[in-house]
Amino acid sequence: MALFAEHRRPDMLDLHPTPIVPPPQSERADTHYLASLNPQQRVAVEHGISSLRESAEVPTGSPDRRPLLIIAGAGSGKTSTLACRAAHLIANGADPQRILLLTFSRRAAEALERRAAQFLQRVLGQSAVAQVSMLPWAGTFHSVGARLLREYAATIGVHESFSILDRPDAEDLLDLVRHDLGFDASKSRFPSKGTCLAIYSRVVNAESTIEEVLKDAYPWCVPWAGELEQLFAHYVATKQSQNVLDYDDLLLYWSHMLAEASIARDVGSRFDHVLVDEYQDTNRLQSSILLALKPDGRGVTVVGDDAQSIYSFRAATVRNILEFPQRFEPAARVVTLERNYRSTQPILDASNAVIGLASERFTKNLWTDRIAGRKPRLVTTRDEAAQARHVADSVLERREHGTALKSQAVLFRSSSHSAQLELELARRGIPFVKYGGLKFLEAAHIKDVLCVLKWSDNPRNRMAGFRALRLLPGVGPSTATHLLDAIAQSPEPSRALASFEPAAASAEAWAG
């Protein structure tokens, strides 16, 4: 049996462009590779490409220049459609280096690029796309933002060698600032470092005020509004002094950079096409970035499903996708993908009934030609322990009817939710494998190595230096803090390191 836990977060990806020459018009093949698409998918893929037959909405010879919103129901082949659109653009003369593909995760970017290459190989042949990065500007909002910030660093007053704090490191830095301000010594309990960072993140990503965020999402923290504002101001100043940015800064700085009209024109002119995946999971800050890049919407394609907007991660809001068509003049074209390739009709009937209860939505009715299958069941239990017992009973019952344990799976929203069931399965001797939990880059020994590298790259990165120094025998918090203070005050960090005299207990390790 397998336990699957889902926990999504934006991954960082350092991107480097690889040139690819778009095919000449004379070498472009026919569109036989589009035959695998259903009619709605094909409409989405062909939208706005002048060399193809246009829909009846637009007169022949007048390409539809409206932005495109693809409402992709669950299991409707969204990834294939978006990848095929990217490949179709290239096959019809678009320069791959002028296509910006923004995704929710690094894995999604890699999957889309791989599938686009497969489609393009059918047109141009294997040799034309082999060993080539076909979409050099494909990645998450955060990774693309980091790359652009480094390119425009001199223009916006940021040092191009800035370090990037992951979530745990950002929490630790905020905790140090919290300690320095004395907020951890308050008579009444001050919000934890994790809560403080979550509030800060929502303020940034929702483009909101501290007061609004506290009222809507953290009402128990309202009495600390003044202190939190002071904490965040010092946190920002500390990051700037150490030349570090956290994940939220990557979007915030990118957005502020595009607020300068000349820079926005320059960055926007680099891309003829901007394709955005999972648009229902974007926040207001990401929407602002997209609108600043392409204010008229030309060349913009966003894909998503308002019915799948179930995450509030980093202040994601369903309003972005619901209001997208009206953000432009003329309004964006909406193409809906309703054919489902993953589920059976009984499951889709239940899903359609639930989706139909939404007071505000894009109309769609998922269907499939897979009509077999039992109706899904909704089971209510008294508590979590009873839920675990029910799942274990169901597993054993299905095993008795011929379904092997390795062919059964339990899905969770978060890794921590599986604890009760894990205990129940172990008690009954039911073997299982759990997928999820601690990520590789979050393991302590991996973070130790990364901090050594980060500190070497940026000696003013105080968090990385503190962790790296503590790895040495005999170096405690006081010694580490003393050295880091000396580095911060010295114009030449290397000199501060060379002249530092550690305690006798750590002298041998320090010399090494």
Short mmCIF file of C-alpha atoms in Angstrom, two decimals:
data_model
loop_
_atom_site.label_atom_id
_atom_site.label_comp_id
_atom_site.label_asym_id
_atom_site.label_seq_id
_atom_site.Cartn_x
_atom_site.Cartn_y
_atom_site.Cartn_z
CA MET A 1 0.00 0.00 0.00
CA ALA A 2 1.16 3.53 -0.68
CA LEU A 3 0.46 6.66 1.29
CA PHE A 4 0.70 9.76 -0.87
CA ALA A 5 1.00 13.16 0.75
CA GLU A 6 0.79 16.28 -1.35
CA HIS A 7 2.54 19.47 -0.35
CA ARG A 8 3.25 22.01 -3.04
CA ARG A 9 5.66 24.91 -2.97
CA PRO A 10 7.48 26.91 -5.61
CA ASP A 11 10.89 25.38 -6.38
CA MET A 12 13.87 27.47 -7.31
CA LEU A 13 15.52 26.84 -10.66
CA ASP A 14 18.56 28.62 -12.01
CA LEU A 15 17.89 29.01 -15.74
CA HIS A 16 20.40 29.65 -18.51
CA PRO A 17 19.26 30.33 -22.07
CA THR A 18 20.34 28.00 -24.85
CA PRO A 19 19.95 29.38 -28.39
CA ILE A 20 17.66 27.68 -30.84
CA VAL A 21 16.96 28.93 -34.33
CA PRO A 22 13.25 28.88 -35.28
CA PRO A 23 12.51 26.91 -38.43
CA PRO A 24 12.27 28.86 -41.69
CA GLN A 25 8.79 29.12 -43.20
CA SER A 26 9.77 26.81 -46.07
CA GLU A 27 10.75 24.04 -43.67
CA ARG A 28 7.57 24.01 -41.60
CA ALA A 29 5.60 20.82 -41.88
CA ASP A 30 1.85 20.32 -42.02
CA THR A 31 -0.28 20.08 -38.89
CA HIS A 32 -0.77 16.31 -38.81
CA TYR A 33 0.57 16.27 -35.24
CA LEU A 34 -2.56 18.14 -34.13
CA ALA A 35 -4.72 15.14 -34.99
CA SER A 36 -4.31 13.74 -31.47
CA LEU A 37 -6.10 16.76 -29.99
CA ASN A 38 -9.84 16.94 -29.43
CA PRO A 39 -11.75 19.88 -31.02
CA GLN A 40 -11.57 22.14 -27.95
CA GLN A 41 -7.88 21.46 -27.41
CA ARG A 42 -7.16 22.24 -31.04
CA VAL A 43 -9.03 25.55 -30.86
CA ALA A 44 -6.85 26.51 -27.88
CA VAL A 45 -3.62 25.42 -29.60
CA GLU A 46 -4.37 27.27 -32.84
CA HIS A 47 -5.67 30.51 -31.30
CA GLY A 48 -4.10 33.62 -32.78
CA ILE A 49 -1.69 31.87 -35.13
CA SER A 50 -2.21 33.60 -38.47
CA SER A 51 -0.84 30.85 -40.67
CA LEU A 52 -3.62 28.51 -39.60
CA ARG A 53 -7.33 28.43 -40.33
CA GLU A 54 -9.00 30.79 -37.88
CA SER A 55 -12.27 30.13 -36.08
CA ALA A 56 -15.57 31.47 -37.37
CA GLU A 57 -15.40 34.26 -34.77
CA VAL A 58 -12.59 36.00 -36.64
CA PRO A 59 -12.60 36.81 -40.38
CA THR A 60 -10.07 34.87 -42.45
CA GLY A 61 -6.78 36.73 -42.69
CA SER A 62 -7.36 38.64 -39.44
CA PRO A 63 -5.63 36.74 -36.63
CA ASP A 64 -7.31 36.83 -33.25
CA ARG A 65 -4.98 38.93 -31.09
CA ARG A 66 -7.00 38.63 -27.90
CA PRO A 67 -5.38 37.07 -24.82
CA LEU A 68 -6.48 33.49 -24.25
CA LEU A 69 -7.88 31.86 -21.13
CA ILE A 70 -8.03 28.07 -21.22
CA ILE A 71 -10.38 26.69 -18.57
CA ALA A 72 -9.07 23.16 -18.23
CA GLY A 73 -11.26 20.83 -16.21
CA ALA A 74 -9.58 18.13 -14.15
CA GLY A 75 -8.02 15.41 -16.30
CA SER A 76 -8.79 17.26 -19.54
CA GLY A 77 -5.28 17.12 -21.00
CA LYS A 78 -4.20 20.58 -19.89
CA THR A 79 -0.47 19.85 -19.95
CA SER A 80 -0.62 18.36 -23.44
CA THR A 81 -2.63 21.33 -24.70
CA LEU A 82 -0.26 23.93 -23.29
CA ALA A 83 2.82 22.03 -24.46
CA CYS A 84 1.34 21.59 -27.93
CA ARG A 85 0.54 25.30 -28.10
CA ALA A 86 4.17 26.14 -27.28
CA ALA A 87 5.38 23.69 -29.94
CA HIS A 88 2.84 24.97 -32.47
CA LEU A 89 4.00 28.56 -31.93
CA ILE A 90 7.60 27.51 -32.60
CA ALA A 91 6.61 25.43 -35.63
CA ASN A 92 4.95 28.53 -37.06
CA GLY A 93 7.94 30.81 -36.64
CA ALA A 94 7.93 31.92 -32.99
CA ASP A 95 11.40 32.30 -31.50
CA PRO A 96 11.70 29.93 -28.50
CA GLN A 97 13.86 32.47 -26.68
CA ARG A 98 10.97 34.93 -26.89
CA ILE A 99 8.48 32.56 -25.24
CA LEU A 100 8.08 32.91 -21.46
CA LEU A 101 6.51 29.88 -19.76
CA LEU A 102 5.59 30.38 -16.10
CA THR A 103 4.61 27.38 -14.00
CA PHE A 104 3.73 26.49 -10.42
CA SER A 105 6.68 24.16 -9.90
CA ARG A 106 10.02 23.27 -11.46
CA ARG A 107 8.74 19.78 -12.21
CA ALA A 108 5.83 21.24 -14.19
CA ALA A 109 8.22 23.40 -16.24
CA GLU A 110 10.36 20.38 -17.08
CA ALA A 111 7.32 18.29 -18.03
CA LEU A 112 5.93 21.00 -20.31
CA GLU A 113 9.27 21.54 -22.03
CA ARG A 114 9.68 17.79 -22.53
CA ARG A 115 6.21 17.38 -24.02
CA ALA A 116 6.62 20.44 -26.24
CA ALA A 117 9.83 18.90 -27.60
CA GLN A 118 7.96 15.67 -28.35
CA PHE A 119 5.33 17.56 -30.35
CA LEU A 120 7.96 19.57 -32.18
CA GLN A 121 9.90 16.46 -33.12
CA ARG A 122 6.88 15.29 -35.09
CA VAL A 123 7.10 18.46 -37.13
CA LEU A 124 10.82 19.13 -37.49
CA GLY A 125 12.31 15.73 -36.80
CA GLN A 126 14.46 14.43 -33.97
CA SER A 127 17.69 16.11 -35.08
CA ALA A 128 16.20 19.60 -35.12
CA VAL A 129 15.40 19.68 -31.43
CA ALA A 130 17.80 17.12 -29.97
CA GLN A 131 20.24 18.35 -27.31
CA VAL A 132 18.64 21.79 -27.30
CA SER A 133 16.88 23.65 -24.50
CA MET A 134 13.73 24.36 -26.44
CA LEU A 135 12.16 26.75 -23.96
CA PRO A 136 15.05 28.55 -22.22
CA TRP A 137 12.62 30.85 -20.39
CA ALA A 138 10.57 28.14 -18.68
CA GLY A 139 10.29 27.99 -14.90
CA THR A 140 8.41 29.09 -11.83
CA PHE A 141 7.53 32.74 -11.19
CA HIS A 142 10.20 32.73 -8.49
CA SER A 143 12.99 31.25 -10.61
CA VAL A 144 12.31 33.52 -13.57
CA GLY A 145 12.08 36.48 -11.20
CA ALA A 146 15.47 35.60 -9.69
CA ARG A 147 17.02 35.41 -13.14
CA LEU A 148 15.62 38.77 -14.26
CA LEU A 149 16.62 40.44 -11.00
CA ARG A 150 20.22 39.35 -11.53
CA GLU A 151 20.15 40.68 -15.09
CA TYR A 152 18.69 44.06 -14.06
CA ALA A 153 20.45 44.25 -10.69
CA ALA A 154 22.58 47.26 -11.56
CA THR A 155 19.55 49.15 -12.86
CA ILE A 156 17.43 48.62 -9.76
CA GLY A 157 20.16 49.01 -7.14
CA VAL A 158 20.53 45.36 -6.12
CA HIS A 159 23.86 43.54 -6.02
CA GLU A 160 23.78 40.73 -8.57
CA SER A 161 25.41 38.27 -6.15
CA PHE A 162 22.44 38.31 -3.76
CA SER A 163 21.70 35.08 -1.90
CA ILE A 164 18.23 33.53 -1.73
CA LEU A 165 16.82 32.43 1.61
CA ASP A 166 14.61 29.36 1.59
CA ARG A 167 11.63 29.26 3.93
CA PRO A 168 13.38 27.80 7.02
CA ASP A 169 16.31 30.21 6.66
CA ALA A 170 13.93 33.15 6.31
CA GLU A 171 12.16 32.04 9.50
CA ASP A 172 15.47 31.84 11.34
CA LEU A 173 16.56 35.30 10.19
CA LEU A 174 13.20 36.75 11.22
CA ASP A 175 13.60 35.01 14.58
CA LEU A 176 16.99 36.66 15.10
CA VAL A 177 15.48 40.07 14.38
CA ARG A 178 12.59 39.22 16.69
CA HIS A 179 15.10 38.38 19.42
CA ASP A 180 17.17 41.53 18.84
CA LEU A 181 14.02 43.66 19.24
CA GLY A 182 13.18 41.87 22.48
CA PHE A 183 9.80 40.67 21.32
CA ASP A 184 10.50 37.10 22.43
CA ALA A 185 10.79 38.33 26.00
CA SER A 186 7.32 39.85 26.10
CA LYS A 187 5.10 39.08 29.09
CA SER A 188 2.35 37.82 26.79
CA ARG A 189 3.15 35.34 24.05
CA PHE A 190 4.38 36.99 20.84
CA PRO A 191 3.61 35.18 17.54
CA SER A 192 6.14 32.47 16.63
CA LYS A 193 8.69 32.96 13.87
CA GLY A 194 6.66 30.77 11.51
CA THR A 195 3.50 32.78 12.11
CA CYS A 196 5.37 36.07 11.72
CA LEU A 197 6.80 34.99 8.37
CA ALA A 198 3.39 33.72 7.21
CA ILE A 199 1.88 37.13 8.01
CA TYR A 200 4.72 38.94 6.25
CA SER A 201 4.36 36.67 3.21
CA ARG A 202 0.62 37.25 2.95
CA VAL A 203 1.06 41.01 3.23
CA VAL A 204 3.53 40.93 0.32
CA ASN A 205 1.77 38.43 -1.95
CA ALA A 206 -1.74 39.71 -1.39
CA GLU A 207 -0.59 43.32 -1.82
CA SER A 208 -2.40 44.09 1.41
CA THR A 209 -1.78 45.88 4.69
CA ILE A 210 -0.79 44.29 7.98
CA GLU A 211 -4.09 45.37 9.51
CA GLU A 212 -6.14 43.73 6.73
CA VAL A 213 -4.17 40.49 6.86
CA LEU A 214 -4.43 40.24 10.64
CA LYS A 215 -8.15 40.93 10.60
CA ASP A 216 -8.90 38.39 7.85
CA ALA A 217 -6.44 35.57 8.56
CA TYR A 218 -4.73 36.07 11.94
CA PRO A 219 -7.25 37.77 14.27
CA TRP A 220 -5.46 36.48 17.40
CA CYS A 221 -2.41 38.54 16.36
CA VAL A 222 -4.26 41.87 16.01
CA PRO A 223 -2.91 43.21 19.36
CA TRP A 224 0.61 42.86 17.97
CA ALA A 225 0.03 44.91 14.80
CA GLY A 226 2.41 47.71 15.83
CA GLU A 227 5.19 45.36 16.88
CA LEU A 228 4.81 43.28 13.71
CA GLU A 229 5.14 46.38 11.56
CA GLN A 230 8.34 47.25 13.42
CA LEU A 231 9.58 43.66 13.11
CA PHE A 232 9.00 43.56 9.36
CA ALA A 233 10.75 46.90 8.84
CA HIS A 234 13.85 45.61 10.67
CA TYR A 235 13.63 42.28 8.83
CA VAL A 236 13.69 44.07 5.47
CA ALA A 237 16.61 46.27 6.57
CA THR A 238 18.53 43.21 7.78
CA LYS A 239 18.03 41.39 4.48
CA GLN A 240 19.24 44.41 2.55
CA SER A 241 22.33 44.79 4.73
CA GLN A 242 23.22 41.12 4.18
CA ASN A 243 22.44 41.15 0.45
CA VAL A 244 19.84 38.38 0.74
CA LEU A 245 16.32 37.98 -0.63
CA ASP A 246 13.62 35.58 0.49
CA TYR A 247 11.11 33.88 -1.83
CA ASP A 248 8.59 36.69 -1.43
CA ASP A 249 11.21 39.29 -2.36
CA LEU A 250 11.76 37.59 -5.71
CA LEU A 251 8.21 38.49 -6.70
CA LEU A 252 8.09 41.80 -4.83
CA TYR A 253 11.31 43.14 -6.39
CA TRP A 254 10.22 41.91 -9.82
CA SER A 255 6.89 43.69 -9.45
CA HIS A 256 8.54 46.91 -8.25
CA MET A 257 11.03 46.69 -11.11
CA LEU A 258 8.16 46.52 -13.59
CA ALA A 259 6.49 49.51 -11.95
CA GLU A 260 9.19 51.56 -13.71
CA ALA A 261 7.66 52.13 -17.14
CA SER A 262 10.93 52.00 -19.09
CA ILE A 263 11.99 48.72 -17.47
CA ALA A 264 8.54 47.22 -17.95
CA ARG A 265 8.67 48.05 -21.66
CA ASP A 266 12.15 46.58 -21.96
CA VAL A 267 11.31 43.33 -20.16
CA GLY A 268 7.94 42.98 -21.88
CA SER A 269 9.49 43.49 -25.31
CA ARG A 270 11.75 40.48 -24.75
CA PHE A 271 8.80 38.11 -24.97
CA ASP A 272 6.29 37.73 -27.80
CA HIS A 273 4.35 35.05 -25.95
CA VAL A 274 3.73 34.54 -22.23
CA LEU A 275 2.15 31.25 -21.18
CA VAL A 276 1.08 30.76 -17.55
CA ASP A 277 0.12 27.40 -16.06
CA GLU A 278 -2.11 26.81 -12.98
CA TYR A 279 -3.36 30.39 -13.07
CA GLN A 280 -5.98 29.65 -10.40
CA ASP A 281 -3.10 29.27 -7.90
CA THR A 282 -1.51 32.67 -8.54
CA ASN A 283 -1.72 35.56 -6.09
CA ARG A 284 -2.31 39.26 -6.66
CA LEU A 285 1.39 40.01 -6.85
CA GLN A 286 1.89 37.44 -9.63
CA SER A 287 -1.13 38.82 -11.48
CA SER A 288 0.33 42.32 -11.22
CA ILE A 289 3.58 41.06 -12.75
CA LEU A 290 1.75 39.49 -15.69
CA LEU A 291 -0.32 42.62 -16.35
CA ALA A 292 2.80 44.81 -16.17
CA LEU A 293 4.61 42.54 -18.65
CA LYS A 294 1.75 42.52 -21.16
CA PRO A 295 -0.75 45.29 -20.32
CA ASP A 296 -2.60 44.84 -23.63
CA GLY A 297 -2.70 41.04 -23.25
CA ARG A 298 -1.23 40.36 -26.67
CA GLY A 299 0.50 37.00 -26.74
CA VAL A 300 -0.77 36.02 -23.28
CA THR A 301 -2.18 32.53 -22.63
CA VAL A 302 -3.19 31.43 -19.14
CA VAL A 303 -4.39 27.96 -18.24
CA GLY A 304 -6.24 26.93 -15.12
CA ASP A 305 -9.50 25.88 -13.53
CA ASP A 306 -11.43 27.96 -11.04
CA ALA A 307 -12.92 24.73 -9.61
CA GLN A 308 -9.42 23.57 -8.64
CA SER A 309 -8.53 26.72 -6.72
CA ILE A 310 -8.31 24.92 -3.39
CA TYR A 311 -4.96 26.28 -2.14
CA SER A 312 -4.41 29.55 -0.33
CA PHE A 313 -0.67 28.97 -0.53
CA ARG A 314 1.20 32.28 -0.69
CA ALA A 315 -2.13 34.18 -0.75
CA ALA A 316 -3.37 32.55 -3.97
CA THR A 317 -6.76 33.93 -5.01
CA VAL A 318 -9.38 32.56 -7.39
CA ARG A 319 -10.24 36.17 -8.32
CA ASN A 320 -7.26 36.22 -10.70
CA ILE A 321 -8.75 33.62 -13.02
CA LEU A 322 -12.38 34.69 -12.59
CA GLU A 323 -11.58 38.31 -13.50
CA PHE A 324 -8.95 37.57 -16.15
CA PRO A 325 -11.14 38.01 -19.28
CA GLN A 326 -12.28 41.49 -18.22
CA ARG A 327 -8.76 42.70 -17.44
CA PHE A 328 -8.27 43.47 -21.13
CA GLU A 329 -9.93 45.38 -23.94
CA PRO A 330 -11.19 43.55 -25.89
CA ALA A 331 -11.89 40.85 -23.32
CA ALA A 332 -9.88 37.65 -23.41
CA ARG A 333 -11.15 34.68 -25.37
CA VAL A 334 -12.22 31.74 -23.19
CA VAL A 335 -11.83 28.15 -24.40
CA THR A 336 -13.11 25.38 -22.14
CA LEU A 337 -11.72 21.84 -22.07
CA GLU A 338 -14.46 19.52 -20.81
CA ARG A 339 -13.50 16.06 -21.99
CA ASN A 340 -11.92 14.10 -19.14
CA TYR A 341 -9.37 11.37 -19.84
CA ARG A 342 -8.72 10.27 -16.25
CA SER A 343 -11.97 9.37 -14.51
CA THR A 344 -15.15 7.41 -15.10
CA GLN A 345 -18.51 9.09 -15.68
CA PRO A 346 -19.94 8.31 -12.20
CA ILE A 347 -17.05 10.21 -10.60
CA LEU A 348 -17.50 13.10 -13.03
CA ASP A 349 -21.23 13.25 -12.33
CA ALA A 350 -20.49 13.71 -8.64
CA SER A 351 -17.81 16.30 -9.41
CA ASN A 352 -20.09 18.26 -11.72
CA ALA A 353 -22.79 18.32 -9.04
CA VAL A 354 -20.37 19.73 -6.46
CA ILE A 355 -18.87 22.27 -8.89
CA GLY A 356 -22.38 23.36 -9.89
CA LEU A 357 -23.00 24.63 -6.35
CA ALA A 358 -20.41 27.40 -6.77
CA SER A 359 -22.03 30.84 -6.82
CA GLU A 360 -19.44 32.22 -9.24
CA ARG A 361 -17.69 30.03 -11.80
CA PHE A 362 -16.94 29.33 -15.44
CA THR A 363 -19.58 27.00 -16.82
CA LYS A 364 -18.35 23.55 -17.80
CA ASN A 365 -19.62 19.99 -17.70
CA LEU A 366 -16.93 17.33 -17.53
CA TRP A 367 -17.63 14.18 -19.54
CA THR A 368 -15.83 11.03 -20.61
CA ASP A 369 -16.45 7.98 -22.76
CA ARG A 370 -15.35 5.80 -19.84
CA ILE A 371 -18.81 4.99 -18.51
CA ALA A 372 -17.89 1.99 -16.33
CA GLY A 373 -17.10 2.19 -12.64
CA ARG A 374 -18.88 2.44 -9.32
CA LYS A 375 -20.21 5.63 -7.81
CA PRO A 376 -17.87 7.36 -5.36
CA ARG A 377 -18.80 7.10 -1.67
CA LEU A 378 -18.79 9.81 0.97
CA VAL A 379 -18.15 8.30 4.40
CA THR A 380 -18.56 10.24 7.64
CA THR A 381 -16.77 9.07 10.76
CA ARG A 382 -16.92 10.20 14.38
CA ASP A 383 -13.26 11.19 14.70
CA GLU A 384 -9.81 10.72 13.20
CA ALA A 385 -9.25 7.39 14.91
CA ALA A 386 -12.50 6.02 13.49
CA GLN A 387 -11.47 7.33 10.08
CA ALA A 388 -8.17 5.42 10.27
CA ARG A 389 -9.98 2.22 11.29
CA HIS A 390 -12.44 2.58 8.39
CA VAL A 391 -9.63 3.05 5.85
CA ALA A 392 -7.73 0.05 7.23
CA ASP A 393 -10.92 -2.07 7.11
CA SER A 394 -11.49 -1.02 3.49
CA VAL A 395 -7.91 -1.89 2.54
CA LEU A 396 -8.21 -5.39 3.97
CA GLU A 397 -11.65 -5.91 2.41
CA ARG A 398 -10.36 -4.97 -1.05
CA ARG A 399 -7.37 -7.26 -0.54
CA GLU A 400 -9.72 -10.16 0.19
CA HIS A 401 -11.53 -9.40 -3.09
CA GLY A 402 -8.31 -9.59 -5.10
CA THR A 403 -6.89 -6.03 -5.05
CA ALA A 404 -3.24 -6.25 -4.03
CA LEU A 405 -1.98 -3.91 -1.33
CA LYS A 406 0.49 -2.32 -3.76
CA SER A 407 -2.46 -1.44 -6.02
CA GLN A 408 -4.14 0.64 -3.30
CA ALA A 409 -3.32 4.20 -2.28
CA VAL A 410 -4.48 6.78 0.24
CA LEU A 411 -4.18 10.47 -0.65
CA PHE A 412 -3.52 13.23 1.89
CA ARG A 413 -3.54 17.00 1.70
CA SER A 414 -0.51 17.21 3.99
CA SER A 415 2.08 14.72 5.20
CA SER A 416 1.15 15.27 8.85
CA HIS A 417 -2.40 14.06 8.24
CA SER A 418 -1.24 10.47 7.77
CA ALA A 419 0.02 9.95 11.34
CA GLN A 420 -3.12 8.32 12.74
CA LEU A 421 -3.49 5.97 9.78
CA GLU A 422 0.18 5.01 9.89
CA LEU A 423 -0.28 3.90 13.50
CA GLU A 424 -3.41 1.90 12.60
CA LEU A 425 -1.73 0.16 9.67
CA ALA A 426 1.30 -0.69 11.78
CA ARG A 427 -0.92 -2.05 14.55
CA ARG A 428 -2.64 -4.38 12.08
CA GLY A 429 0.57 -5.42 10.37
CA ILE A 430 -0.41 -3.90 7.01
CA PRO A 431 2.77 -2.93 5.12
CA PHE A 432 2.90 0.45 3.38
CA VAL A 433 5.26 2.94 1.78
CA LYS A 434 4.87 6.64 2.45
CA TYR A 435 5.66 9.20 -0.23
CA GLY A 436 6.08 12.77 0.95
CA GLY A 437 7.29 14.43 4.13
CA LEU A 438 10.69 16.06 4.54
CA LYS A 439 12.15 17.29 1.27
CA PHE A 440 15.75 16.45 0.33
CA LEU A 441 16.92 20.07 0.46
CA GLU A 442 15.35 20.49 3.90
CA ALA A 443 17.38 17.68 5.49
CA ALA A 444 19.82 19.02 8.11
CA HIS A 445 23.03 17.68 6.55
CA ILE A 446 22.07 19.00 3.11
CA LYS A 447 21.29 22.45 4.54
CA ASP A 448 24.69 22.38 6.29
CA VAL A 449 26.50 21.89 2.98
CA LEU A 450 24.39 24.52 1.24
CA CYS A 451 25.04 27.05 4.00
CA VAL A 452 28.81 26.58 3.64
CA LEU A 453 28.48 27.24 -0.10
CA LYS A 454 26.13 30.20 0.42
CA TRP A 455 28.46 31.79 2.96
CA SER A 456 31.40 31.33 0.62
CA ASP A 457 29.44 33.00 -2.16
CA ASN A 458 28.19 35.86 0.01
CA PRO A 459 30.20 36.43 3.25
CA ARG A 460 27.57 38.91 4.46
CA ASN A 461 24.87 36.23 4.48
CA ARG A 462 24.58 36.12 8.26
CA MET A 463 22.24 33.12 8.50
CA ALA A 464 24.45 30.94 6.30
CA GLY A 465 27.57 32.04 8.18
CA PHE A 466 26.04 31.35 11.57
CA ARG A 467 25.09 27.79 10.59
CA ALA A 468 28.44 27.11 8.88
CA LEU A 469 30.46 28.35 11.88
CA ARG A 470 28.44 26.27 14.32
CA LEU A 471 29.59 23.13 12.47
CA LEU A 472 33.09 23.65 13.87
CA PRO A 473 33.95 22.02 17.22
CA GLY A 474 34.17 24.55 20.01
CA VAL A 475 32.36 27.34 18.11
CA GLY A 476 29.23 28.36 19.97
CA PRO A 477 26.63 31.06 19.31
CA SER A 478 28.67 33.80 21.01
CA THR A 479 31.84 33.11 19.00
CA ALA A 480 29.87 32.88 15.76
CA THR A 481 28.00 36.11 16.49
CA HIS A 482 31.25 37.91 17.39
CA LEU A 483 32.85 36.97 14.06
CA LEU A 484 29.76 37.80 12.03
CA ASP A 485 29.59 41.22 13.71
CA ALA A 486 33.21 41.80 12.72
CA ILE A 487 32.48 40.82 9.13
CA ALA A 488 29.46 43.13 9.01
CA GLN A 489 31.56 46.08 10.20
CA SER A 490 34.51 45.40 7.91
CA PRO A 491 34.70 46.68 4.31
CA GLU A 492 36.66 43.51 3.47
CA PRO A 493 35.03 40.36 4.90
CA SER A 494 38.08 38.26 3.99
CA ARG A 495 40.31 40.41 6.20
CA ALA A 496 37.93 40.03 9.12
CA LEU A 497 38.07 36.26 8.68
CA ALA A 498 41.87 36.19 8.41
CA SER A 499 42.42 38.33 11.51
CA PHE A 500 39.88 36.55 13.69
CA GLU A 501 41.33 34.63 16.66
CA PRO A 502 39.05 31.80 17.82
CA ALA A 503 39.03 30.25 21.26
CA ALA A 504 41.71 27.66 21.97
CA ALA A 505 39.17 24.82 21.87
CA SER A 506 38.41 25.52 18.23
CA ALA A 507 41.82 26.72 17.00
CA GLU A 508 42.75 23.47 15.26
CA ALA A 509 39.38 23.17 13.47
CA TRP A 510 39.49 26.85 12.57
CA ALA A 511 42.88 26.57 10.90
CA GLY A 512 41.60 23.71 8.76
#
